mmCIF file of C-alpha atoms in Angstrom:
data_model
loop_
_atom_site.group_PDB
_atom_site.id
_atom_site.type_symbol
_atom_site.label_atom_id
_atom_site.label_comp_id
_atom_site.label_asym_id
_atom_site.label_seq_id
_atom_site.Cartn_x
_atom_site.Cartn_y
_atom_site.Cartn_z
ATOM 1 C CA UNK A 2 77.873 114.479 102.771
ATOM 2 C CA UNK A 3 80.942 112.579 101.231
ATOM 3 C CA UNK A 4 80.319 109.048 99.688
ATOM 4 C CA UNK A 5 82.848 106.544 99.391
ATOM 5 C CA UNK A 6 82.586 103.467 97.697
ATOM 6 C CA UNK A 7 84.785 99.977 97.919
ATOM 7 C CA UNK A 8 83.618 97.066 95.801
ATOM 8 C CA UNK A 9 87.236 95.948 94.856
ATOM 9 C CA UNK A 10 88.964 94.366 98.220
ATOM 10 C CA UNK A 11 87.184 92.350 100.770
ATOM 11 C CA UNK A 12 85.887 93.671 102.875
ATOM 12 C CA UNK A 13 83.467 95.506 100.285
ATOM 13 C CA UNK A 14 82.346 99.026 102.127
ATOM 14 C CA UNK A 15 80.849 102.258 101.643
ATOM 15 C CA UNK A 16 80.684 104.983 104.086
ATOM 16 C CA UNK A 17 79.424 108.675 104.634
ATOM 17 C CA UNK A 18 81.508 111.335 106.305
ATOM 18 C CA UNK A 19 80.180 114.955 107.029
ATOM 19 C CA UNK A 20 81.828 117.747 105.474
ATOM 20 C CA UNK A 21 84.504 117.865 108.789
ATOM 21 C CA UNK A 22 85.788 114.145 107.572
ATOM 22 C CA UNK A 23 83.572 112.642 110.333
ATOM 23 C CA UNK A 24 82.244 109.338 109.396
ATOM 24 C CA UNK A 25 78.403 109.399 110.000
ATOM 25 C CA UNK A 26 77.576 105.420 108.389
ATOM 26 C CA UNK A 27 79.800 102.711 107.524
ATOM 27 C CA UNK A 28 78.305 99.567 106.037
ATOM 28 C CA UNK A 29 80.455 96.136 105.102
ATOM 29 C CA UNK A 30 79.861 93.233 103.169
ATOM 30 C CA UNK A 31 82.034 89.533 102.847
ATOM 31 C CA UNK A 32 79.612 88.404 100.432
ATOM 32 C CA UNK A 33 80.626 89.597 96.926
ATOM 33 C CA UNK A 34 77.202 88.357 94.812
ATOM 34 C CA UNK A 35 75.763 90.679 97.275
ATOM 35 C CA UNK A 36 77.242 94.392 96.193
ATOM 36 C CA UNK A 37 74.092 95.720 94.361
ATOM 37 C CA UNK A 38 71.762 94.483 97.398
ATOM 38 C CA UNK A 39 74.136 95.815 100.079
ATOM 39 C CA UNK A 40 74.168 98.968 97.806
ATOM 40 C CA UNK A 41 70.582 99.542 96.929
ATOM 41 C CA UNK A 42 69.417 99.023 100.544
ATOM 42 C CA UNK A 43 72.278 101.558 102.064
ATOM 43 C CA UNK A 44 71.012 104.049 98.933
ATOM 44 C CA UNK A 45 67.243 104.028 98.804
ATOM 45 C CA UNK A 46 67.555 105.269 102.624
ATOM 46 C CA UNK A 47 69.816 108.474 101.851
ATOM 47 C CA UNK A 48 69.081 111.766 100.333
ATOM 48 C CA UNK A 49 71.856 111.669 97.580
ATOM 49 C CA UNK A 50 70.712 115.214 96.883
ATOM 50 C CA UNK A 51 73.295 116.274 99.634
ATOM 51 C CA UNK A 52 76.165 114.368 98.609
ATOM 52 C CA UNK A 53 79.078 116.540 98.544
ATOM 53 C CA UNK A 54 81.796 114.268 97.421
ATOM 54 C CA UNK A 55 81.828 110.885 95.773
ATOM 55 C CA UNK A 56 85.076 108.471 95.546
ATOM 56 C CA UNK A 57 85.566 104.730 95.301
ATOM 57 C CA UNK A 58 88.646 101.829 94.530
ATOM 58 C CA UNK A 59 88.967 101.152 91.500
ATOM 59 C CA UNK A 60 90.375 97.957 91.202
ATOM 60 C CA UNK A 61 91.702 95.299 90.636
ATOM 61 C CA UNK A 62 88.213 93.243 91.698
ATOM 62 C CA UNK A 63 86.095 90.877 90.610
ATOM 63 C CA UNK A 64 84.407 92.190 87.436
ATOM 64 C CA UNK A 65 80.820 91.524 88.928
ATOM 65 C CA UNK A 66 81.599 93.630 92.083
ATOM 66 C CA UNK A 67 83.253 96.431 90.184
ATOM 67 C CA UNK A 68 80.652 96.823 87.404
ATOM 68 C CA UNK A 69 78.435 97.118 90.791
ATOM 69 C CA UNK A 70 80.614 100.120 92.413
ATOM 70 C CA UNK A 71 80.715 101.571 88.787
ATOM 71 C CA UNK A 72 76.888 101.358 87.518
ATOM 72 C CA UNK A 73 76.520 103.055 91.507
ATOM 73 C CA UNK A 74 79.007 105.730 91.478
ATOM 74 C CA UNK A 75 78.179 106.493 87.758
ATOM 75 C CA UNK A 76 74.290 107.064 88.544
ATOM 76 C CA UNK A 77 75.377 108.771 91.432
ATOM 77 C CA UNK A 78 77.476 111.738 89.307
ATOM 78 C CA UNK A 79 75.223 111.629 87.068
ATOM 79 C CA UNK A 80 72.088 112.431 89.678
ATOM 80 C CA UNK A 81 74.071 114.978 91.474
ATOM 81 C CA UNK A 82 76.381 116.664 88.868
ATOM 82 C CA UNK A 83 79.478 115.535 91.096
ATOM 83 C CA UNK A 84 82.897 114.337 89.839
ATOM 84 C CA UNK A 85 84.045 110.764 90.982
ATOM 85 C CA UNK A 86 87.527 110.592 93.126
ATOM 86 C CA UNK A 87 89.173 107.227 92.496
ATOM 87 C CA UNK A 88 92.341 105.174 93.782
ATOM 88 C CA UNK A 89 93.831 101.796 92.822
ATOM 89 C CA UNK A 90 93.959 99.372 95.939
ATOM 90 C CA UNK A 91 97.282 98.715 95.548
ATOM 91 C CA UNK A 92 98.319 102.481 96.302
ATOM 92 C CA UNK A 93 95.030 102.146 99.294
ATOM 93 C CA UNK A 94 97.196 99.287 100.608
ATOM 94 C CA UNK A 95 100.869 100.870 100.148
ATOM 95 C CA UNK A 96 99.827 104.308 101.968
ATOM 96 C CA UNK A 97 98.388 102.094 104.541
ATOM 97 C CA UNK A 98 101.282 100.228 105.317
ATOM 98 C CA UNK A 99 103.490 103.338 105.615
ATOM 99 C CA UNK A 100 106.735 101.154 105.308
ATOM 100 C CA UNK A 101 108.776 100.521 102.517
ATOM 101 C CA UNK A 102 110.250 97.139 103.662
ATOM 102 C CA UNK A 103 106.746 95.321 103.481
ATOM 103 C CA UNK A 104 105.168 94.338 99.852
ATOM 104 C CA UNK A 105 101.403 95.175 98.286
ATOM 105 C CA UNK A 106 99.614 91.953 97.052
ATOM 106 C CA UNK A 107 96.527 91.734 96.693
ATOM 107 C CA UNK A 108 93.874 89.268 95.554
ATOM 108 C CA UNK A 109 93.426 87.577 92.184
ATOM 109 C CA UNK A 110 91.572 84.908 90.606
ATOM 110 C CA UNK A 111 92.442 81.358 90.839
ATOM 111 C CA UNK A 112 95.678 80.831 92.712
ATOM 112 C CA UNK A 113 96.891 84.615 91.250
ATOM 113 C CA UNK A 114 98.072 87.631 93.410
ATOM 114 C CA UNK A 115 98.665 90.718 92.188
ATOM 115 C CA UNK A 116 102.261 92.416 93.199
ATOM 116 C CA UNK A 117 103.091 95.882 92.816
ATOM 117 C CA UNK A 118 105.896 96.901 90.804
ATOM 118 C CA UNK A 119 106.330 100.429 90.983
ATOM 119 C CA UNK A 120 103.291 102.048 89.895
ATOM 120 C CA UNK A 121 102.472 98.248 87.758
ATOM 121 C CA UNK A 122 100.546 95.896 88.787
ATOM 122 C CA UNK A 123 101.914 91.955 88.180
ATOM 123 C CA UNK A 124 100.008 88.904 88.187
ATOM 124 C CA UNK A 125 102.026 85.872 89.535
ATOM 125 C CA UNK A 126 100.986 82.444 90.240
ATOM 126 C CA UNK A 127 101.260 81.164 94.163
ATOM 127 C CA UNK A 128 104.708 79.630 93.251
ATOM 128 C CA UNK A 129 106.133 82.083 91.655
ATOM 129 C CA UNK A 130 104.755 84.593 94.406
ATOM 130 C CA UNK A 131 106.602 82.169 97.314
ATOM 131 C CA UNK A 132 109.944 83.017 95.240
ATOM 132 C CA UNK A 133 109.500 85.970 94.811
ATOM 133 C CA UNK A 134 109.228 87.128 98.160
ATOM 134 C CA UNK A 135 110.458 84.065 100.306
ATOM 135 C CA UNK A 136 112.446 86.618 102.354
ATOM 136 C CA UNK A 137 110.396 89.444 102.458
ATOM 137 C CA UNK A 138 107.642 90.525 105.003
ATOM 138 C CA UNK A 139 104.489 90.447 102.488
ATOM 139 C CA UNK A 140 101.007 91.545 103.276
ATOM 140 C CA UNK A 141 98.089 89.467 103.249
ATOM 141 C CA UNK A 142 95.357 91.185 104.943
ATOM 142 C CA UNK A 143 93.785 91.284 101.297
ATOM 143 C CA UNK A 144 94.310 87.983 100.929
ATOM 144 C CA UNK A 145 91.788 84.742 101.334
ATOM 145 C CA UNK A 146 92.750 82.350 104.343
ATOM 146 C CA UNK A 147 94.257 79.614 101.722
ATOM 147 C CA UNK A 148 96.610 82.345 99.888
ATOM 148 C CA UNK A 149 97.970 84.061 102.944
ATOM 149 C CA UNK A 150 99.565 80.082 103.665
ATOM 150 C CA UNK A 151 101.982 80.638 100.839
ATOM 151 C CA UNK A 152 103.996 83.650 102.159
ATOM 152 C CA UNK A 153 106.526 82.933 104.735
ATOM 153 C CA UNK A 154 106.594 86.641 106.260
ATOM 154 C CA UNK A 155 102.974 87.421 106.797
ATOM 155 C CA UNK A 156 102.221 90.650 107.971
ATOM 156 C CA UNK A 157 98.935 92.200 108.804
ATOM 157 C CA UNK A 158 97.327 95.553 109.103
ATOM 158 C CA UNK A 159 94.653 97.402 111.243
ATOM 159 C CA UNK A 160 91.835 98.310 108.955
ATOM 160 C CA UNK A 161 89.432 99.696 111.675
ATOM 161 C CA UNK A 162 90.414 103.536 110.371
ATOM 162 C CA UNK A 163 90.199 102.618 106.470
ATOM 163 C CA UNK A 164 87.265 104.347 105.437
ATOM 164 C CA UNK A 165 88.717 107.502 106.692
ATOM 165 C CA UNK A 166 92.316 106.790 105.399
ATOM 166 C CA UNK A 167 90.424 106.453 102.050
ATOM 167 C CA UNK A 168 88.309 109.460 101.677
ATOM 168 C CA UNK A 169 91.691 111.480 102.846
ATOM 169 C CA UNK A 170 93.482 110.317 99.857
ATOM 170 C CA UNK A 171 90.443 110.072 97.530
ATOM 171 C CA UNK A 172 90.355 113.732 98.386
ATOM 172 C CA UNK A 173 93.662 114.113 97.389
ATOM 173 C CA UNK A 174 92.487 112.443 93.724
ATOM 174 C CA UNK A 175 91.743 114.699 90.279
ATOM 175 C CA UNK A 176 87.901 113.917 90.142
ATOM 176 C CA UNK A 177 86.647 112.401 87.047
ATOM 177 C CA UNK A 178 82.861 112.585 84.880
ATOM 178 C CA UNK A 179 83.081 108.950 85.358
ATOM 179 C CA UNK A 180 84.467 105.834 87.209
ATOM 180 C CA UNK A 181 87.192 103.737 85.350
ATOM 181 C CA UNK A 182 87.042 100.546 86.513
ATOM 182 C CA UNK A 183 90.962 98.734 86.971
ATOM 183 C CA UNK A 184 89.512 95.172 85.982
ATOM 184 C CA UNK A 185 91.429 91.797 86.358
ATOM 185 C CA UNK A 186 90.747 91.299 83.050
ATOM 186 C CA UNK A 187 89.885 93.452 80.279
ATOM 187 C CA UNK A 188 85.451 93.524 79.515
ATOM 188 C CA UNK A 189 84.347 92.099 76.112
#
């Protein structure tokens, strides 16, 4: 079975696909202080002995939530000798959008969004963000309720297929002995 793993946009997932791509479980969460429960209940029900594949976003996230997808996938290659597929959001978000003319921001603390600059990431502040794209359709699905106000142009995406979009381009992803975490800010 294939694994995959989001703890870095809301809403926080994981799902299990067969080998064929077909998504068996799918699990979601809203409630980021919750990502090792949510995790440790889905886990202690599955034999991770047939995990085939493992993958997960790596950030940008909360550092809480993504030390909770790491210390997860990491046990997880480390029980079943697999490598770990990653992806930043922002290139999740881009390859879901599928148009050039619409920007990637996602979700920062404070009033911050990130904004993707070719293959950079950019904080701004909300002012700076309405400036910055006052023209252009942005999207915001990513986005809390009071930050998706300050764009002009929002636009919105269907994120019912996600999981699958995911694991198709995870698969697409050099696999790695371990999961490097894209934080916000830099760990002590």
């Amino acid at each position: 079975m294939k694994f995959i793993l989001n703890t870095a946009i809301d809403p926080h997932f994981c799902a299990l696909f067969d080998e064929k791509n077909v998504r068996i479980f799918y699990h979601e969460w809203n409630d980021r202080r919750r990502d090792g429960k949510e995790l440790w209940e889905f886990l202690k029900n599955q034999d991770v002995s047939t995990f085939t594949f493992l993958g997960g976003v790596s950030g940008p996230g909360g550092f809480s939530s993504l030390r909770a997808g790491a210390g997860v996938l990491n046990s997880l290659a480390f029980t079943t000798n697999l490598s770990i597929h990653s992806l930043r959001a922002d290139f999740l978000q881009k390859a879901l959008l599928k148009e050039e003319a619409v920007e990637v921001v996602l979700n920062s603390f404070g009033d911050g969004v990130w904004i993707q600059n070719g293959t950079e990431l950019i904080r701004k502040k909300g002012e700076d963000v309405q400036q910055y794209f006052s023209h252009k359709p942005v999207c915001v699905s990513w986005l809390p309720e009071e930050k998706q106000k300050i764009f002009s142009n929002p636009f919105f995406i269907n994120m019912d297929n996600a999981p699958e979009f995911l694991l198709s381009l995870l698969e697409k992803e050099p696999g790695h002995p371990q999961f490097i975490t894209d934080y916000e800010v830099p760990p002590v």
